[in-house]
GROMACS .gro file of C-alpha atoms in nm:
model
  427
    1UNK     CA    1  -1.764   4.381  -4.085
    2UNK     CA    2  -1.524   4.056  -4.084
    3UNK     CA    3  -1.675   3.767  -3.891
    4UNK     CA    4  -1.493   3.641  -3.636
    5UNK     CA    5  -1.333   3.352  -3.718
    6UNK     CA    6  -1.265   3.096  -3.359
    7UNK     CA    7  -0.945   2.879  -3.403
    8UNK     CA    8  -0.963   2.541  -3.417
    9UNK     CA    9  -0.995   2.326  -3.113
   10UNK     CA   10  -0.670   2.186  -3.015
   11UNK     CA   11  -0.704   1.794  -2.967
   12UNK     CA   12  -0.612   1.643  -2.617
   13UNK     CA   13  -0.276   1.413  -2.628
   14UNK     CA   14  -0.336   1.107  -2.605
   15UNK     CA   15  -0.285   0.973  -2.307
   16UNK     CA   16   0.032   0.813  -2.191
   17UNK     CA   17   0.081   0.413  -2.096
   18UNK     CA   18   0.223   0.379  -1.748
   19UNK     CA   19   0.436   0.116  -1.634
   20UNK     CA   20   0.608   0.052  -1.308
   21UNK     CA   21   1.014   0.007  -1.354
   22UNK     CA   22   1.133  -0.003  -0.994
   23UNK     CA   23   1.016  -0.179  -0.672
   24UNK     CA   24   1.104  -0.096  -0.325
   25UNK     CA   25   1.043  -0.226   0.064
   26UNK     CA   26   1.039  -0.237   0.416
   27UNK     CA   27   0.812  -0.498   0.592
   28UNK     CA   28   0.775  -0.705   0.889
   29UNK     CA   29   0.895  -0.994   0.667
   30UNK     CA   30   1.211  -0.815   0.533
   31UNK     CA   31   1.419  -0.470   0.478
   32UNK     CA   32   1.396  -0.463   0.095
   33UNK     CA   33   1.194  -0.589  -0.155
   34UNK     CA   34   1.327  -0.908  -0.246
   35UNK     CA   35   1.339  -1.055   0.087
   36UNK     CA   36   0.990  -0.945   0.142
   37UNK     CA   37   0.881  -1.131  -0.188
   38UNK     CA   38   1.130  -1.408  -0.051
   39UNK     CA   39   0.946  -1.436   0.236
   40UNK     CA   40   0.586  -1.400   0.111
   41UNK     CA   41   0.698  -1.725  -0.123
   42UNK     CA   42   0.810  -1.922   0.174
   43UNK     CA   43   0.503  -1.825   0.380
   44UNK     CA   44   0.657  -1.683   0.660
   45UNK     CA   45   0.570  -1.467   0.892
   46UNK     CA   46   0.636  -1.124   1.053
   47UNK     CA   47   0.387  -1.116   1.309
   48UNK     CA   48   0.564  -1.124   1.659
   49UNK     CA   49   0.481  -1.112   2.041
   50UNK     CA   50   0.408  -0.725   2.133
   51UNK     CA   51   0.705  -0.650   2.372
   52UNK     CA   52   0.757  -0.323   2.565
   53UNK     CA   53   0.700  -0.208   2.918
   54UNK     CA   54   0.514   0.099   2.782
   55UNK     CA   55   0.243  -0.178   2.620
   56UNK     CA   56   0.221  -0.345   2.973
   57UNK     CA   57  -0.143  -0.235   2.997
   58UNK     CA   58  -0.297  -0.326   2.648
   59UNK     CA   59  -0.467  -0.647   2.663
   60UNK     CA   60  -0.323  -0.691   2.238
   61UNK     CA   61  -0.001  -0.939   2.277
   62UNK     CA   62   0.118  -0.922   1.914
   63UNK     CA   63   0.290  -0.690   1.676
   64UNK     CA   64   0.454  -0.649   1.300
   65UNK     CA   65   0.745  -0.461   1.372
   66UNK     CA   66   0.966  -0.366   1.062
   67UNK     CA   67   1.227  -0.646   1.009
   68UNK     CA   68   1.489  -0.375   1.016
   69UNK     CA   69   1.552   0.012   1.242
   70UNK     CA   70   1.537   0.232   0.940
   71UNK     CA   71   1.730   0.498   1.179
   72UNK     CA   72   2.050   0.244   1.133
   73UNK     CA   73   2.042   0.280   0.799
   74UNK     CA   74   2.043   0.647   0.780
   75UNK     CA   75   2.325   0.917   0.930
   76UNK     CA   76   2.276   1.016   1.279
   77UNK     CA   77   2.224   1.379   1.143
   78UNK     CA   78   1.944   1.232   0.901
   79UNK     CA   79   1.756   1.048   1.077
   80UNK     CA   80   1.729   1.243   1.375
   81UNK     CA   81   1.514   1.486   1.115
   82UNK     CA   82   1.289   1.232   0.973
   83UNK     CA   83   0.995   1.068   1.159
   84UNK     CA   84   1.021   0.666   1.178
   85UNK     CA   85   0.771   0.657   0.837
   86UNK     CA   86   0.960   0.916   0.732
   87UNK     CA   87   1.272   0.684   0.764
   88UNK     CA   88   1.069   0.381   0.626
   89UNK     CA   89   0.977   0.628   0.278
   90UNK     CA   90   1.310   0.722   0.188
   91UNK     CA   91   1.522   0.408   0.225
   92UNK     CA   92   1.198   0.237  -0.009
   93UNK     CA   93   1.223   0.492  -0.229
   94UNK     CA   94   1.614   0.475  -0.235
   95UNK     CA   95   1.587   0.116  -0.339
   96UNK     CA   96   1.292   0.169  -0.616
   97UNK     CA   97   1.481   0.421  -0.747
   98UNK     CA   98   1.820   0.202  -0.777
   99UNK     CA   99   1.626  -0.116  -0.879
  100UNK     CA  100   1.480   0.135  -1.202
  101UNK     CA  101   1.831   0.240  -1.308
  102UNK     CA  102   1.747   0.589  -1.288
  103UNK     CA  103   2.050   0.810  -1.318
  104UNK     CA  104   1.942   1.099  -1.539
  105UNK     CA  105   1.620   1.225  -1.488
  106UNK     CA  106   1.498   1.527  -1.557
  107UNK     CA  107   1.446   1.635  -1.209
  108UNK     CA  108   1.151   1.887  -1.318
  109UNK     CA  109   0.957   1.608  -1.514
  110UNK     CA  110   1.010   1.389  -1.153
  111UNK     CA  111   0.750   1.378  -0.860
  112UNK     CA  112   0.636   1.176  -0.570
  113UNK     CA  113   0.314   1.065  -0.402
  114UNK     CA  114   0.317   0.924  -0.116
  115UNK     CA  115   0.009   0.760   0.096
  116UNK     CA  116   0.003   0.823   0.498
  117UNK     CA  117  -0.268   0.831   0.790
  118UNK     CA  118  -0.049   0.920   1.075
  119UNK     CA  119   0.269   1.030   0.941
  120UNK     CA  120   0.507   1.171   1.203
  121UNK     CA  121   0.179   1.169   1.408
  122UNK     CA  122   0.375   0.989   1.706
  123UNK     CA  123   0.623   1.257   1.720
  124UNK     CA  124   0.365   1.518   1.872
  125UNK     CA  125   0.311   1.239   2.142
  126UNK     CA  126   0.668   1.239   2.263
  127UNK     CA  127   0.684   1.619   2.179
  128UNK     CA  128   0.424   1.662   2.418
  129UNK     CA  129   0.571   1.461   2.702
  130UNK     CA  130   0.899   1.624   2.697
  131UNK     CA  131   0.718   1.933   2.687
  132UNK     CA  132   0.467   1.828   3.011
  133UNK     CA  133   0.787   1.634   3.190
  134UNK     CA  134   1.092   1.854   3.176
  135UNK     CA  135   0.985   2.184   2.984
  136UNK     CA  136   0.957   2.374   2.699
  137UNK     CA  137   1.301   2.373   2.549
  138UNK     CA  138   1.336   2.034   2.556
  139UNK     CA  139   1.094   1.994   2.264
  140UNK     CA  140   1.336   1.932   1.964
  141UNK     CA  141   1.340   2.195   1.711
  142UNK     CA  142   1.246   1.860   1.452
  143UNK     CA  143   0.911   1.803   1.575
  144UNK     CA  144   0.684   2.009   1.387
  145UNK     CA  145   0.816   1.920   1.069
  146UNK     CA  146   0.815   1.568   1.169
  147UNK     CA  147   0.465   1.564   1.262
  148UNK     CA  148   0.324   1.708   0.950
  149UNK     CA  149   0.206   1.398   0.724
  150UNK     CA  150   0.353   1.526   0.411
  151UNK     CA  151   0.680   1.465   0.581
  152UNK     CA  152   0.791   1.134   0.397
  153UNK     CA  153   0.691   1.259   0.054
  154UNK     CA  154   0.910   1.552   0.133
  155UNK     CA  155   1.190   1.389   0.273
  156UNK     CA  156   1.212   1.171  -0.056
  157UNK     CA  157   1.190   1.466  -0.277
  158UNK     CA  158   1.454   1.609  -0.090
  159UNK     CA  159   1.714   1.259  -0.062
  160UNK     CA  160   1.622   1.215  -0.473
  161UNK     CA  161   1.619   1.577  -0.607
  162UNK     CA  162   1.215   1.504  -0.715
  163UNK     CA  163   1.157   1.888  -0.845
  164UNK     CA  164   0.828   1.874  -0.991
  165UNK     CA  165   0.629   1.809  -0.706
  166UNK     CA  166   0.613   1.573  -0.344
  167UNK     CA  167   0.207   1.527  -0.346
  168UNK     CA  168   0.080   1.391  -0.004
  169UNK     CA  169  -0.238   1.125   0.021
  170UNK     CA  170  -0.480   1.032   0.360
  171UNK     CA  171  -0.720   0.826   0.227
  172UNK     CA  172  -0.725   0.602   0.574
  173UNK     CA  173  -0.592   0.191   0.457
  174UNK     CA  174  -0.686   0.296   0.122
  175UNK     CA  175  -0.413   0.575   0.118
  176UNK     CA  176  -0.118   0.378  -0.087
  177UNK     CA  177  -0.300   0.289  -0.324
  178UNK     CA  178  -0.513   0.592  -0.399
  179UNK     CA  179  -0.127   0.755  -0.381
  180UNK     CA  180  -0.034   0.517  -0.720
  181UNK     CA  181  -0.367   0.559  -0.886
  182UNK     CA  182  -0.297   0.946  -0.883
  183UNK     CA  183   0.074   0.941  -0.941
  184UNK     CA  184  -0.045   0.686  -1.240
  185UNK     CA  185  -0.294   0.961  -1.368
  186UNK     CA  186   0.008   1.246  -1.374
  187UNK     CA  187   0.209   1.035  -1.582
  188UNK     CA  188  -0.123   0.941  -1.800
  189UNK     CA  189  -0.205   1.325  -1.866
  190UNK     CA  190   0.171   1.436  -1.962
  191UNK     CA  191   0.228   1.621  -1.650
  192UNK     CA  192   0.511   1.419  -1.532
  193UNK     CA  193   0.699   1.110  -1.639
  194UNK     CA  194   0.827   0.966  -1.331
  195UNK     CA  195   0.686   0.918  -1.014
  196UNK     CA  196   0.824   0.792  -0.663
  197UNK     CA  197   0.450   0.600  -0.501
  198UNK     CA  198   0.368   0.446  -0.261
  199UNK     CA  199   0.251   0.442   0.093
  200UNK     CA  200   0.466   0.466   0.399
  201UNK     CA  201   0.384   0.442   0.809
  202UNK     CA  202   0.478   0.371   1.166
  203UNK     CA  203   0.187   0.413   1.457
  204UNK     CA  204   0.304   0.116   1.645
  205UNK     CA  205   0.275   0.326   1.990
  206UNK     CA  206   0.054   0.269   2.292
  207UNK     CA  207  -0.212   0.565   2.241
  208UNK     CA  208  -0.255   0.414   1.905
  209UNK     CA  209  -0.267   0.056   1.999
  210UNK     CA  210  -0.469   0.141   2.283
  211UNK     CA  211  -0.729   0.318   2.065
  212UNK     CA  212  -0.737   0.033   1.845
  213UNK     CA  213  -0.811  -0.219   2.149
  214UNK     CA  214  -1.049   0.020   2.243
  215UNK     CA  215  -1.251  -0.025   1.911
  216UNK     CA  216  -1.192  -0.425   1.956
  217UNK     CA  217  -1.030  -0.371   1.575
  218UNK     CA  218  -0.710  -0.625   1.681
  219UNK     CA  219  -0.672  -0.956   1.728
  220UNK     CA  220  -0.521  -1.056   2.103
  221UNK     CA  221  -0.274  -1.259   1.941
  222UNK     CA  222  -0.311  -1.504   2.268
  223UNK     CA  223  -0.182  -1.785   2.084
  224UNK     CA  224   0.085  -1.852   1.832
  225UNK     CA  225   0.203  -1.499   1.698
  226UNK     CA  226   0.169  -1.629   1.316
  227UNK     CA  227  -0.201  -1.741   1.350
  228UNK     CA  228  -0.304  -1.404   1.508
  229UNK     CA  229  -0.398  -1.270   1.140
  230UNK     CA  230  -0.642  -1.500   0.987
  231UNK     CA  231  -0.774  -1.354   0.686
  232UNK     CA  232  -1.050  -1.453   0.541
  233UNK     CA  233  -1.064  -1.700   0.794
  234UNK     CA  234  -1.426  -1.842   0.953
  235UNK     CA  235  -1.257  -1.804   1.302
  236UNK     CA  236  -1.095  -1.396   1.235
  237UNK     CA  237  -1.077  -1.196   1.496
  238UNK     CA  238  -0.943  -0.848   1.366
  239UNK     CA  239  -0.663  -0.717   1.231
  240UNK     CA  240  -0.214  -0.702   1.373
  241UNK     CA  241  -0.085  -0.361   1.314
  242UNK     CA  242   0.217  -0.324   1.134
  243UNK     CA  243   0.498  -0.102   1.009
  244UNK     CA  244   0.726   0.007   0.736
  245UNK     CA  245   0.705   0.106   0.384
  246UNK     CA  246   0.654   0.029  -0.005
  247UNK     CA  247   0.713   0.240  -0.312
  248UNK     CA  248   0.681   0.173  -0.710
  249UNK     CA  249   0.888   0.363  -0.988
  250UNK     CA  250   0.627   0.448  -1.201
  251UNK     CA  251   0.734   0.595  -1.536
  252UNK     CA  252   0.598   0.660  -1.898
  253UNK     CA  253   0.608   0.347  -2.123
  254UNK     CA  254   0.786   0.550  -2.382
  255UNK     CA  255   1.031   0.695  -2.132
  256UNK     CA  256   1.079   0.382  -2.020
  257UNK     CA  257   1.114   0.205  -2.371
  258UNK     CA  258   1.422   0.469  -2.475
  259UNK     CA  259   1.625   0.406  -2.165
  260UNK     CA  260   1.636   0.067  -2.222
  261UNK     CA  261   1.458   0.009  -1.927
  262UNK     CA  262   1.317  -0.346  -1.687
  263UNK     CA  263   0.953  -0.308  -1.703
  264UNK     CA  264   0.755  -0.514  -1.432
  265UNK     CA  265   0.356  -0.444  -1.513
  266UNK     CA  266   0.192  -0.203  -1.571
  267UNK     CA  267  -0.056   0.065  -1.414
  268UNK     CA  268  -0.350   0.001  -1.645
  269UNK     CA  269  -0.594   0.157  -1.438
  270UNK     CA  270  -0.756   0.278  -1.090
  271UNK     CA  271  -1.051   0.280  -0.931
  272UNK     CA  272  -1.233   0.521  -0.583
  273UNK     CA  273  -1.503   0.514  -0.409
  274UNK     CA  274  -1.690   0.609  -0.054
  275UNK     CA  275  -1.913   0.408   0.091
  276UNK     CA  276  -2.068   0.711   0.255
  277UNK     CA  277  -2.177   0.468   0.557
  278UNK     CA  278  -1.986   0.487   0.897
  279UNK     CA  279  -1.688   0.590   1.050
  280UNK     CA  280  -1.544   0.285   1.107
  281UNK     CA  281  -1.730   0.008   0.933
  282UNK     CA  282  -1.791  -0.087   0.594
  283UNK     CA  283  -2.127  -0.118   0.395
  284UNK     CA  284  -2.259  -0.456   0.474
  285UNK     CA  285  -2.363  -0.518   0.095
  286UNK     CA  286  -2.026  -0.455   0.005
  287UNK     CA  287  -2.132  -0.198  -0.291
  288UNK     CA  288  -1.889   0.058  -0.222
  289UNK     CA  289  -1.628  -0.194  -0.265
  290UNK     CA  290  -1.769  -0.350  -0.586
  291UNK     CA  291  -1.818   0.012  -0.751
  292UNK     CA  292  -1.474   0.072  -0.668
  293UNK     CA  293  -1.364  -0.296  -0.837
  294UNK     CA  294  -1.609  -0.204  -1.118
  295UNK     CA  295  -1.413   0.163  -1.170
  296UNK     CA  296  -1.067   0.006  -1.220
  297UNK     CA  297  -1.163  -0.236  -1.464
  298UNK     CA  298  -1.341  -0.007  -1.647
  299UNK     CA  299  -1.045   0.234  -1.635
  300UNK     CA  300  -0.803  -0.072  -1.729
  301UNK     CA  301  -1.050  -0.140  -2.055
  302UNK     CA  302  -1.084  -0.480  -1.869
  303UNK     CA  303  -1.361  -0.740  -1.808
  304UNK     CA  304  -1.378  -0.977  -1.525
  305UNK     CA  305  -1.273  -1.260  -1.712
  306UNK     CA  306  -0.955  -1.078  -1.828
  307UNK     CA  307  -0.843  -1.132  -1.402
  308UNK     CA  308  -0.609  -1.336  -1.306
  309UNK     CA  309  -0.537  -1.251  -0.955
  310UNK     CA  310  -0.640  -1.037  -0.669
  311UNK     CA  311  -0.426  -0.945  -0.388
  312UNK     CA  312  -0.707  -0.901  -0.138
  313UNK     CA  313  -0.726  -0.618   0.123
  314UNK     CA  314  -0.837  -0.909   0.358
  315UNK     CA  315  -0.756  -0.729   0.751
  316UNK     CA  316  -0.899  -1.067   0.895
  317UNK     CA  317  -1.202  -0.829   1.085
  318UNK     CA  318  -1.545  -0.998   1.038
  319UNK     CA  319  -1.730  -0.722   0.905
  320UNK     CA  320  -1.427  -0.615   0.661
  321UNK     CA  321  -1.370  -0.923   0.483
  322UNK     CA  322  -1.721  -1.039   0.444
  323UNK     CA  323  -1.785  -0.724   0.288
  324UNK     CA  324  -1.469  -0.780   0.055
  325UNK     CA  325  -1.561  -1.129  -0.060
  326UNK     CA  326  -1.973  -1.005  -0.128
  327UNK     CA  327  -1.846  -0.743  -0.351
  328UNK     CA  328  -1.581  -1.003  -0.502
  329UNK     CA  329  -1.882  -1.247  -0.620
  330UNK     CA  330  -2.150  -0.926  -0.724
  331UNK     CA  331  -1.809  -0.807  -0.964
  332UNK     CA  332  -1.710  -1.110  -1.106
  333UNK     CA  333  -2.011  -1.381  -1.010
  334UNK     CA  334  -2.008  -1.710  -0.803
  335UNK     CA  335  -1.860  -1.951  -1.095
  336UNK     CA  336  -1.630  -1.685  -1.241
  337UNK     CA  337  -1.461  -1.585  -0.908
  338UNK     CA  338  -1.370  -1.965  -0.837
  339UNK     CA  339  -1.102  -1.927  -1.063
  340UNK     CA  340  -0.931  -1.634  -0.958
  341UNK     CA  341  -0.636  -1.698  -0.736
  342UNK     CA  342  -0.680  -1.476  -0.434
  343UNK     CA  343  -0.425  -1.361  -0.159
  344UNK     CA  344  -0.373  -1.183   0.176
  345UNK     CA  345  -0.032  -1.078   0.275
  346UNK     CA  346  -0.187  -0.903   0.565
  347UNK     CA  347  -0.151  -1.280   0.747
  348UNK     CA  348   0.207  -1.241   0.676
  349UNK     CA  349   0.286  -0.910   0.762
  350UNK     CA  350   0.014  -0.748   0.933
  351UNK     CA  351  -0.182  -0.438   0.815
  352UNK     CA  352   0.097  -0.153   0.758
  353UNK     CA  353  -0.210   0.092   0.775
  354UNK     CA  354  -0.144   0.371   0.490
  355UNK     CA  355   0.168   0.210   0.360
  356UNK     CA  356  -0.059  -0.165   0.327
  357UNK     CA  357  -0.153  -0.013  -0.046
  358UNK     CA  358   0.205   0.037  -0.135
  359UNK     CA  359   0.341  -0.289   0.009
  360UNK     CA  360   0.092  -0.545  -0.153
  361UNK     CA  361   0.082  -0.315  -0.495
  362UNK     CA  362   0.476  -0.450  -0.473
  363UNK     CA  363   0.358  -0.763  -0.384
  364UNK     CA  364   0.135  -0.760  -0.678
  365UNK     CA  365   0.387  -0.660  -0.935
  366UNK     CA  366   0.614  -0.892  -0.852
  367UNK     CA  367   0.336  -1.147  -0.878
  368UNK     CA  368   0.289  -1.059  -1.211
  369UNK     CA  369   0.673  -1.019  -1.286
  370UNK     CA  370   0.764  -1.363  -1.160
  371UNK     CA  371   0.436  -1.545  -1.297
  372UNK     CA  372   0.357  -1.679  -0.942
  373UNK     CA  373   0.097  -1.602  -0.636
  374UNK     CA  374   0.213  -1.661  -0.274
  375UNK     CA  375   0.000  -1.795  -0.046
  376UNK     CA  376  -0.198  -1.651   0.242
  377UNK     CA  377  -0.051  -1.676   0.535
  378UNK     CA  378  -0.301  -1.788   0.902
  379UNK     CA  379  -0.594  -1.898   0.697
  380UNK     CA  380  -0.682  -2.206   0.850
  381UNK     CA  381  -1.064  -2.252   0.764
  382UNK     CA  382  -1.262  -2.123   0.497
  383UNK     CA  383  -1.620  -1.916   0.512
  384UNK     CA  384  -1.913  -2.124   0.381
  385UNK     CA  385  -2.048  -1.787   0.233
  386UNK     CA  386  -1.905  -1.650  -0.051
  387UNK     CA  387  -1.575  -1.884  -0.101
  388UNK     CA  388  -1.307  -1.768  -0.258
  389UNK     CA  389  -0.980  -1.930  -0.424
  390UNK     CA  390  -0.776  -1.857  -0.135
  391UNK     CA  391  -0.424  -1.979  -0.222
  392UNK     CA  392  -0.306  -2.111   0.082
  393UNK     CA  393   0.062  -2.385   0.208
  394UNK     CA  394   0.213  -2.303  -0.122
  395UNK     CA  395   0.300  -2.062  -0.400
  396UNK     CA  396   0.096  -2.105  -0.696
  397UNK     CA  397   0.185  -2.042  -1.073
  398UNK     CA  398  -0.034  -1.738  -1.235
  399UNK     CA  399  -0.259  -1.859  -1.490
  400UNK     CA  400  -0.247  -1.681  -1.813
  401UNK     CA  401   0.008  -1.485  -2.002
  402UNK     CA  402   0.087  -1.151  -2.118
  403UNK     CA  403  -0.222  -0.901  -2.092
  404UNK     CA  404  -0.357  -1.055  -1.719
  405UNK     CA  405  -0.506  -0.806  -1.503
  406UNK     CA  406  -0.391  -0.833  -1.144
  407UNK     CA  407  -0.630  -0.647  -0.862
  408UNK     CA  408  -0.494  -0.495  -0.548
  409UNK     CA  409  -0.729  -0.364  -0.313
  410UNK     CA  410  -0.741  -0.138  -0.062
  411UNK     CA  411  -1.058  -0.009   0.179
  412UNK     CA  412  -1.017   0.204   0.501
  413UNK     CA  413  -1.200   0.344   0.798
  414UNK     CA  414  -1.446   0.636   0.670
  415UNK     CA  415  -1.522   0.432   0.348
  416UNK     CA  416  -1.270   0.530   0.126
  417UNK     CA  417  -1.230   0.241  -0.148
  418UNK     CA  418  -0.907   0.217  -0.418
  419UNK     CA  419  -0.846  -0.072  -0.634
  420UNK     CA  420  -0.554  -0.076  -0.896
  421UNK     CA  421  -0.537  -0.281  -1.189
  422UNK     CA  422  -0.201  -0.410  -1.313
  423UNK     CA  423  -0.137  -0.541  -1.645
  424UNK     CA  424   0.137  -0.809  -1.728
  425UNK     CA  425   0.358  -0.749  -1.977
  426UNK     CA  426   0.574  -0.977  -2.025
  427UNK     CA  427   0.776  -1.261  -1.878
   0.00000   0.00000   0.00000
C-alpha cells in the first residue's frame, strides 16, 4: 500500500510594515488637523465655560466643545442621518484620506476601525423625549441607526466607498487606540492594506455630565476655564469632557512606497491589557498599565531606552495619573524615565472619551513628523512622587533621529489598557 505522503507546510508571509500616510481632526482646539497641532504648539486651550440652560443644575462649569458644528459642514440631508460623532468621524476621515493622496484604492483591500463608547448614544435620549413629550411618530425614522455605536465607522465606509470591512471598537478611553492597534494588525497579516482609524465621540449632554458629577470624575472648572485640566498636576482634580474626532491613514509600507506616498511614522507595534480590578478605578500599583507599556515595546522590537517620547493618557484624576506615572518608572526606571519628554494634551483639549486615542495618536505622529513635543497645557506644580519630564510653557525639540519610538497611551474605566508605539522614519 502507498504511504501517504502530507504536503509540505506552507510558510506564513511575512508580515507587513505599517505606516501611517494621512492625518485627520476635529478638537476643541481646532476643526482639522493642522490647527489642532497649531494650537497644541502655541499651548492654547479649548477648555471653555459649560453654557446651556439644560446644564443649569450640574454643579461642573466647564466644557471642550468641538472648535467647529460638524452638521455645517455636511448637507442638510447628511447630517440629519449621522449622529454628532458620527459627523465628527467622517469629516476626520475626509481629511486623512485627502492629506494621504488616496485616489485609487482598491476599495475591497480598504477598511475602517473606528473607536467609540457612546456613539449615537445621545440620540436615544432625545428619541425618548420626543417619544414621552409629543408621541410616537415624532421619533425620527434616523434614530435607531444613529444610536447604534458602529454608526461612525459605517458612515465613513459609506462617504469613502471602504468595501472590505467598517470594524467597530468599545474599549472605554482606551477605545481609539485599541481601534489603530487592530486596524495596524489587518494591514500586518495581509488582510487589508489600508485602513481609515481612529476614535470618534460626542456625550457632551446633561445625563452624561450629570453621571460624571455624580462619580466626582470632573473637575468644577470654578476658576479660569484653561486651568480646570491639570494633568499630572499635585493640585488635579479630575478630568473636562470633551468632543470631536481623530483618524490616521494607515497603509502598507510597500503600498505606500509605490504610490509615491508622504509617510509620517510608523505603527511599529501595540500593546492590551485589563487590569481586572474595578469598574471605575485603576490598579493602584499601576501593573496593568506597565504590562500594557511592556506589550507594545515588545511588539515594536523596542527597549526602553529606544523612547523618545510619551504622549501620556494623563485625565488629571488623582488615582488615574498616579497610577500612570508608577507604571511609567516600573517600565522604564527612575533615572531612565527622566529623560523622556512627556505630554498631556488632555490640559489642552479635554478628554474626548473614545476618540482621546485617536486625537493624541495624531498628536503623536505629528510629533514625530515635525521633530518637536508640545507642551502640557494646566500643569502648574509637579508630584514629588514619581516625577516625570513633563514638558511644560514651550514646545520642545525631540531628541533623537530616525528609529525613535514614540508612546501614546490610553487606559479607561473597566481596566482596559492600549499603548501604541510609533516609529520615526524620517525627517
Amino acid at each position: 500500500m502507498a504511504q501517504h505522503q502530507h504536503p509540505a507546510p506552507i510558510a506564513a508571509p511575512a508580515r507587513r510594515r505599517v505606516v501611517v500616510t494621512g492625518v485627520g481632526a476635529i478638537t476643541p482646539l481646532g476643526g482639522d488637523a493642522a490647527t489642532t497641532w497649531q494650537g497644541l504648539l502655541d499651548g492654547r486651550s479649548g477648555i471653555r465655560p459649560l453654557e446651556g440652560a439644560e446644564f443649569d443644575g450640574i454643579p461642573v462649569r466647564v466644557v471642550a466643545r468641538a472648535a467647529v458644528d460638524p452638521a455645517e459642514r455636511l448637507p442638510r440631508n447628511r447630517a440629519r442621518t449621522m449622529s454628532r460623532a458620527a459627523q465628527f468621524a467622517v469629516l476626520a476621515a475626509r481629511e486623512a484620506w485627502a492629506d494621504a493622496g488616496l485616489t485609487d484604492a482598491d476599495p475591497h483591500r480598504t477598511g475602517v476601525s473606528i473607536g467609540t463608547i457612546l456613539g449615537g448614544a445621545p440620540i436615544l435620549v432625545d428619541a425618548h423625549t420626543a417619544l414621552t413629550e409629543r408621541g410616537a411618530r415624532y421619533v425620527s425614522p434616523h434614530a435607531t441607526p444613529m444610536i447604534v455605536p458602529s454608526g461612525p465607522a459605517a458612515q465613513i465606509a459609506i462617504d469613502l466607498g471602504a468595501r472590505a470591512e467598517a470594524r467597530t471598537v468599545t474599549a472605554a478611553c482606551a477605545s481609539g487606540t485599541e481601534a489603530i492597534g487592530q486596524a495596524a494588525d489587518r494591514i500586518r497579516d495581509g488582510h487589508l492594506d489600508v485602513v481609515l482609524a481612529g476614535g470618534a465621540e460626542a456625550v457632551i449632554t446633561p445625563s452624561i455630565m450629570a453621571g460624571f458629577t455624580a462619580m466626582r470624575a470632573l473637575a468644577p472648572g470654578d476658576g479660569d476655564p484653561a486651568e480646570a485640566s491639570r494633568p499630572f498636576d499635585r493640585d488635579r482634580t479630575g478630568f473636562v469632557v470633551g468632543e470631536g474626532a481623530g483618524i490616521l491613514v494607515l497603509e502598507a509600507e510597500e503600498h505606500a512606497l509605490a504610490r509615491g506616498a508622504r509617510i509620517y511614522a510608523e505603527v511599529a507595534g501595540w500593546g492590551v491589557s485589563a487590569d481586572a480590578h474595578h469598574m471605575v478605578a485603576p490598579r493602584t500599583d499601576g501593573e496593568g498599565v506597565a504590562d500594557a507599556l511592556r506589550k507594545a515595546l515588545a511588539a515594536a522590537g523596542a527597549a526602553p531606552e529606544d523612547v523618545v517620547h510619551i504622549n501620556a493618557h494623563a485625565t488629571a484624576t488623582t488615582a488615574g495619573d498616579a497610577a500612570e506615572a508608577l507604571a511609567l518608572h516600573a517600565v522604564f526606571g527612575a533615572e531612565d524615565i527622566a529623560r523622556v519628554p512627556v505630554t498631556a494634551t488632555k490640559g489642552a483639549i479635554g478628554h474626548l472619551q473614545g476618540a482621546a486615542g485617536g486625537v493624541e495618536a495624531v498628536a503623536t505622529v505629528l510629533a514625530l513628523h515635525h521633530g518637536v513635543v508640545p507642551p502640557t497645557v494646566g500643569h502648574r506644580t509637579p508630584e514629588q512622587e514619581h516625577p516625570l519630564d513633563l514638558v511644560i510653557g514651550a514646545p520642545r525639540p525631540l531628541p533623537g533621529g530616525p528609529g525613535g519610538i514614540a508612546l501614546s497611551n490610553s487606559f479607561g474605566f473597566g481596566g482596559h489598557n492600549a499603548v501604541l508605539a510609533l516609529r520615526r522614519t524620517g525627517v
